[in-house]
GROMACS .gro file of C-alpha atoms in nm:
model
  249
    1ASN     CA    1   0.917  -2.254  -1.201
    2TYR     CA    2   0.566  -2.401  -1.160
    3ALA     CA    3   0.712  -2.678  -0.940
    4PHE     CA    4   0.396  -2.727  -0.731
    5ALA     CA    5   0.152  -2.511  -0.927
    6ASN     CA    6  -0.216  -2.612  -0.923
    7MET     CA    7  -0.157  -2.891  -0.673
    8LYS     CA    8  -0.490  -2.970  -0.506
    9ALA     CA    9  -0.367  -3.239  -0.264
   10VAL     CA   10  -0.061  -3.064  -0.119
   11ILE     CA   11  -0.109  -3.009   0.255
   12ASP     CA   12   0.242  -3.022   0.406
   13VAL     CA   13   0.553  -2.909   0.221
   14TYR     CA   14   0.904  -2.938   0.363
   15LEU     CA   15   1.170  -2.732   0.189
   16PRO     CA   16   1.543  -2.807   0.227
   17LYS     CA   17   1.737  -2.584   0.466
   18THR     CA   18   1.989  -2.498   0.193
   19LEU     CA   19   1.725  -2.368  -0.048
   20LYS     CA   20   1.805  -2.014  -0.162
   21SER     CA   21   1.540  -1.949  -0.427
   22ILE     CA   22   1.177  -2.039  -0.501
   23GLY     CA   23   1.091  -2.002  -0.869
   24ASP     CA   24   0.814  -1.809  -1.040
   25TYR     CA   25   0.464  -1.957  -0.997
   26ALA     CA   26   0.611  -2.239  -0.783
   27PHE     CA   27   0.301  -2.290  -0.568
   28ARG     CA   28   0.048  -2.091  -0.767
   29ASP     CA   29  -0.312  -2.200  -0.708
   30SER     CA   30  -0.212  -2.473  -0.463
   31THR     CA   31  -0.542  -2.424  -0.286
   32VAL     CA   32  -0.495  -2.666   0.006
   33LEU     CA   33  -0.161  -2.532   0.134
   34PRO     CA   34  -0.239  -2.388   0.481
   35THR     CA   35   0.114  -2.299   0.588
   36ILE     CA   36   0.475  -2.329   0.475
   37ASP     CA   37   0.800  -2.297   0.667
   38LEU     CA   38   1.044  -2.100   0.453
   39PRO     CA   39   1.413  -2.190   0.507
   40LYS     CA   40   1.633  -1.936   0.685
   41ASN     CA   41   1.877  -1.922   0.393
   42LEU     CA   42   1.608  -1.835   0.140
   43GLU     CA   43   1.699  -1.517  -0.048
   44GLU     CA   44   1.443  -1.496  -0.326
   45ILE     CA   45   1.080  -1.584  -0.397
   46GLY     CA   46   0.975  -1.555  -0.761
   47GLN     CA   47   0.675  -1.367  -0.893
   48SER     CA   48   0.334  -1.524  -0.836
   49ALA     CA   49   0.502  -1.799  -0.633
   50PHE     CA   50   0.212  -1.828  -0.389
   51ARG     CA   51  -0.056  -1.652  -0.590
   52GLY     CA   52  -0.398  -1.803  -0.536
   53CYS     CA   53  -0.295  -2.019  -0.240
   54THR     CA   54  -0.635  -1.965  -0.088
   55ALA     CA   55  -0.574  -2.179   0.223
   56LEU     CA   56  -0.247  -2.009   0.325
   57THR     CA   57  -0.306  -1.830   0.657
   58GLU     CA   58   0.036  -1.699   0.759
   59ILE     CA   59   0.384  -1.642   0.624
   60THR     CA   60   0.718  -1.543   0.778
   61LEU     CA   61   0.975  -1.396   0.540
   62PRO     CA   62   1.333  -1.517   0.603
   63ALA     CA   63   1.601  -1.274   0.717
   64LYS     CA   64   1.799  -1.274   0.391
   65MET     CA   65   1.517  -1.165   0.163
   66THR     CA   66   1.531  -0.803   0.044
   67GLU     CA   67   1.225  -0.775  -0.179
   68ILE     CA   68   0.883  -0.923  -0.245
   69ALA     CA   69   0.827  -0.985  -0.614
   70ASN     CA   70   0.520  -0.895  -0.819
   71ASP     CA   71   0.204  -1.095  -0.741
   72THR     CA   72   0.384  -1.313  -0.485
   73PHE     CA   73   0.088  -1.349  -0.246
   74ARG     CA   74  -0.187  -1.214  -0.469
   75ASP     CA   75  -0.533  -1.354  -0.397
   76CYS     CA   76  -0.423  -1.545  -0.089
   77THR     CA   77  -0.770  -1.490   0.048
   78ALA     CA   78  -0.710  -1.665   0.383
   79LEU     CA   79  -0.382  -1.487   0.462
   80GLU     CA   80  -0.412  -1.315   0.799
   81GLU     CA   81  -0.055  -1.266   0.918
   82VAL     CA   82   0.267  -1.162   0.745
   83THR     CA   83   0.594  -1.125   0.934
   84PHE     CA   84   0.855  -0.917   0.752
   85ASN     CA   85   1.227  -0.923   0.813
   86ASN     CA   86   1.421  -0.599   0.860
   87LEU     CA   87   1.592  -0.606   0.518
   88ILE     CA   88   1.287  -0.589   0.290
   89ASN     CA   89   1.319  -0.266   0.090
   90GLU     CA   90   1.073  -0.327  -0.192
   91ILE     CA   91   0.721  -0.465  -0.221
   92GLY     CA   92   0.631  -0.537  -0.583
   93ASP     CA   93   0.318  -0.474  -0.787
   94ASN     CA   94   0.012  -0.668  -0.667
   95ALA     CA   95   0.218  -0.842  -0.400
   96PHE     CA   96  -0.076  -0.869  -0.158
   97ASN     CA   97  -0.358  -0.768  -0.390
   98GLY     CA   98  -0.684  -0.934  -0.288
   99CYS     CA   99  -0.567  -1.061   0.052
  100VAL     CA  100  -0.906  -0.988   0.199
  101ARG     CA  101  -0.838  -1.122   0.551
  102LEU     CA  102  -0.513  -0.937   0.611
  103SER     CA  103  -0.608  -0.699   0.892
  104SER     CA  104  -0.278  -0.554   1.014
  105ILE     CA  105   0.086  -0.560   0.913
  106ARG     CA  106   0.408  -0.406   1.040
  107LEU     CA  107   0.626  -0.295   0.751
  108PRO     CA  108   1.007  -0.301   0.786
  109LYS     CA  109   1.184   0.027   0.855
  110LYS     CA  110   1.411  -0.011   0.553
  111LEU     CA  111   1.121  -0.029   0.308
  112GLU     CA  112   1.171   0.218   0.021
  113SER     CA  113   0.896   0.143  -0.231
  114ILE     CA  114   0.548  -0.008  -0.253
  115GLY     CA  115   0.439  -0.120  -0.599
  116ALA     CA  116   0.119  -0.056  -0.789
  117ARG     CA  117  -0.188  -0.225  -0.639
  118ALA     CA  118   0.035  -0.388  -0.377
  119PHE     CA  119  -0.242  -0.393  -0.114
  120SER     CA  120  -0.539  -0.321  -0.338
  121GLY     CA  121  -0.857  -0.490  -0.222
  122CYS     CA  122  -0.724  -0.571   0.125
  123SER     CA  123  -1.064  -0.488   0.263
  124ALA     CA  124  -0.994  -0.603   0.621
  125LEU     CA  125  -0.672  -0.400   0.659
  126LYS     CA  126  -0.723  -0.161   0.949
  127THR     CA  127  -0.382  -0.055   1.071
  128LEU     CA  128  -0.067   0.016   0.874
  129ALA     CA  129   0.234   0.232   0.955
  130LEU     CA  130   0.434   0.350   0.655
  131PRO     CA  131   0.807   0.392   0.736
  132ASP     CA  132   0.953   0.736   0.663
  133GLY     CA  133   1.212   0.581   0.430
  134ILE     CA  134   0.949   0.510   0.166
  135ASN     CA  135   0.995   0.737  -0.136
  136ALA     CA  136   0.757   0.574  -0.385
  137ILE     CA  137   0.402   0.439  -0.360
  138GLY     CA  138   0.254   0.297  -0.681
  139ASP     CA  139  -0.081   0.363  -0.843
  140GLU     CA  140  -0.381   0.208  -0.666
  141ALA     CA  141  -0.152   0.072  -0.395
  142PHE     CA  142  -0.427   0.085  -0.131
  143ASN     CA  143  -0.729   0.113  -0.356
  144GLY     CA  144  -1.035  -0.043  -0.191
  145CYS     CA  145  -0.884  -0.078   0.156
  146ASN     CA  146  -1.218   0.028   0.295
  147SER     CA  147  -1.138  -0.061   0.658
  148LEU     CA  148  -0.807   0.124   0.670
  149GLU     CA  149  -0.786   0.377   0.950
  150ASP     CA  150  -0.602   0.707   0.923
  151LEU     CA  151  -0.267   0.669   0.755
  152LYS     CA  152   0.038   0.889   0.804
  153LEU     CA  153   0.226   0.928   0.478
  154PRO     CA  154   0.609   0.916   0.482
  155VAL     CA  155   0.771   1.257   0.510
  156ASN     CA  156   0.996   1.200   0.208
  157ILE     CA  157   0.726   1.092  -0.035
  158THR     CA  158   0.712   1.313  -0.347
  159ARG     CA  159   0.432   1.150  -0.545
  160ILE     CA  160   0.090   1.010  -0.463
  161GLY     CA  161  -0.018   0.798  -0.759
  162THR     CA  162  -0.342   0.748  -0.947
  163ARG     CA  163  -0.621   0.617  -0.718
  164THR     CA  164  -0.366   0.530  -0.451
  165PHE     CA  165  -0.620   0.560  -0.170
  166ALA     CA  166  -0.942   0.548  -0.371
  167ASP     CA  167  -1.245   0.411  -0.185
  168CYS     CA  168  -1.071   0.409   0.154
  169GLN     CA  169  -1.405   0.496   0.305
  170THR     CA  170  -1.297   0.486   0.670
  171PHE     CA  171  -1.026   0.751   0.634
  172THR     CA  172  -1.115   1.047   0.857
  173SER     CA  173  -0.803   1.254   0.795
  174ALA     CA  174  -0.526   1.280   0.538
  175THR     CA  175  -0.201   1.475   0.555
  176ILE     CA  176  -0.010   1.566   0.239
  177PRO     CA  177   0.361   1.582   0.336
  178ILE     CA  178   0.571   1.884   0.250
  179CYS     CA  179   0.775   1.710  -0.024
  180VAL     CA  180   0.477   1.598  -0.233
  181THR     CA  181   0.474   1.761  -0.579
  182TYR     CA  182   0.213   1.545  -0.752
  183ILE     CA  183  -0.119   1.386  -0.658
  184GLY     CA  184  -0.259   1.158  -0.927
  185ASP     CA  185  -0.605   1.114  -1.076
  186GLY     CA  186  -0.863   1.012  -0.819
  187ALA     CA  187  -0.600   0.958  -0.549
  188PHE     CA  188  -0.853   1.014  -0.270
  189SER     CA  189  -1.172   0.960  -0.467
  190GLY     CA  190  -1.445   0.779  -0.279
  191CYS     CA  191  -1.292   0.861   0.061
  192THR     CA  192  -1.636   0.950   0.189
  193GLY     CA  193  -1.537   0.951   0.557
  194LEU     CA  194  -1.275   1.225   0.525
  195GLN     CA  195  -1.323   1.498   0.783
  196SER     CA  196  -0.997   1.687   0.731
  197ILE     CA  197  -0.720   1.726   0.475
  198THR     CA  198  -0.395   1.893   0.577
  199VAL     CA  199  -0.153   2.020   0.313
  200LYS     CA  200   0.197   2.083   0.445
  201THR     CA  201   0.364   2.236   0.140
  202GLU     CA  202   0.450   2.605   0.158
  203ARG     CA  203   0.466   2.629  -0.221
  204PRO     CA  204   0.127   2.493  -0.329
  205GLN     CA  205   0.175   2.626  -0.682
  206ASN     CA  206   0.435   2.350  -0.726
  207LEU     CA  207   0.186   2.083  -0.619
  208GLN     CA  208   0.033   1.937  -0.935
  209LEU     CA  209  -0.307   1.770  -0.919
  210GLY     CA  210  -0.446   1.508  -1.154
  211GLU     CA  211  -0.814   1.489  -1.239
  212ASP     CA  212  -1.087   1.433  -0.978
  213VAL     CA  213  -0.838   1.388  -0.694
  214PHE     CA  214  -1.108   1.429  -0.429
  215ALA     CA  215  -1.413   1.303  -0.618
  216GLY     CA  216  -1.684   1.192  -0.375
  217VAL     CA  217  -1.536   1.379  -0.078
  218ASP     CA  218  -1.788   1.611   0.090
  219LYS     CA  219  -1.623   1.945   0.021
  220ASN     CA  220  -1.870   2.137   0.235
  221GLN     CA  221  -1.796   1.933   0.546
  222THR     CA  222  -1.432   1.830   0.507
  223VAL     CA  223  -1.192   2.085   0.657
  224LEU     CA  224  -0.901   2.184   0.432
  225ASN     CA  225  -0.597   2.292   0.638
  226PHE     CA  226  -0.300   2.471   0.484
  227PRO     CA  227  -0.003   2.690   0.592
  228GLN     CA  228  -0.041   3.054   0.691
  229GLY     CA  229  -0.041   3.297   0.401
  230GLN     CA  230  -0.179   3.053   0.142
  231ARG     CA  231  -0.551   3.133   0.164
  232GLU     CA  232  -0.563   3.320  -0.166
  233TYR     CA  233  -0.415   3.026  -0.353
  234PHE     CA  234  -0.627   2.752  -0.198
  235THR     CA  235  -0.950   2.947  -0.237
  236SER     CA  236  -0.890   3.011  -0.608
  237ALA     CA  237  -0.696   2.712  -0.747
  238GLU     CA  238  -0.881   2.437  -0.931
  239GLN     CA  239  -1.009   2.153  -0.709
  240TRP     CA  240  -0.884   2.321  -0.392
  241LYS     CA  241  -1.136   2.603  -0.431
  242ASP     CA  242  -1.420   2.350  -0.410
  243PHE     CA  243  -1.360   2.315  -0.036
  244THR     CA  244  -1.571   2.568   0.149
  245ASN     CA  245  -1.447   2.492   0.499
  246VAL     CA  246  -1.083   2.608   0.503
  247ASN     CA  247  -0.836   2.681   0.779
  248GLU     CA  248  -0.491   2.841   0.791
  249GLN     CA  249  -0.250   2.679   1.035
   0.00000   0.00000   0.00000
């Protein structure tokens, strides 16, 4: 742990091919590290290992890694490219929080969970495809991703956390998958560009809403779409009834 933390003169680092683990905070705040070649046999990177490496521009995750720990690449403000392997199934809390130059990423198909604030503040992120295997997205996971284009949520997701997509101002449409049973406080608050919201559930009474889920959304202009036969519910239930432009599909 902390092996190269706060190093201000580190430019090139060569890691042994047999290395299997990088400890917690190993390169934290090493602000002149532009790139690093991770060994193929590497299985684990500790939490905050590259946090604050503000010169790091790209990273390729070795084939044997299965998860990205909390805060691993947090505040890597120059990071533009991340290449995932196919085995990554978990992205931890704050893993890419504050990576303001990260504009597009391709997530692995086996990914199952995205931690709280994992991509929060990634203000340049425009395109992102969420694999259908994801079953959990943490609170504020994409909060402040104000360049993010329309995002298709995984079909198996059951919960949308607190402020998960808050202030994603370039969203024009959002679809709530059929399995979702809870949408947290302010989940879509500040999504001022929303033009349509489509709710897939056929049992909306089982869909619990937190407070101010759609705060800041223009409820006179945004079209609310829902399944046939559910008009009475959506025009009378709290928060849903605030939408004046509704459509049965």
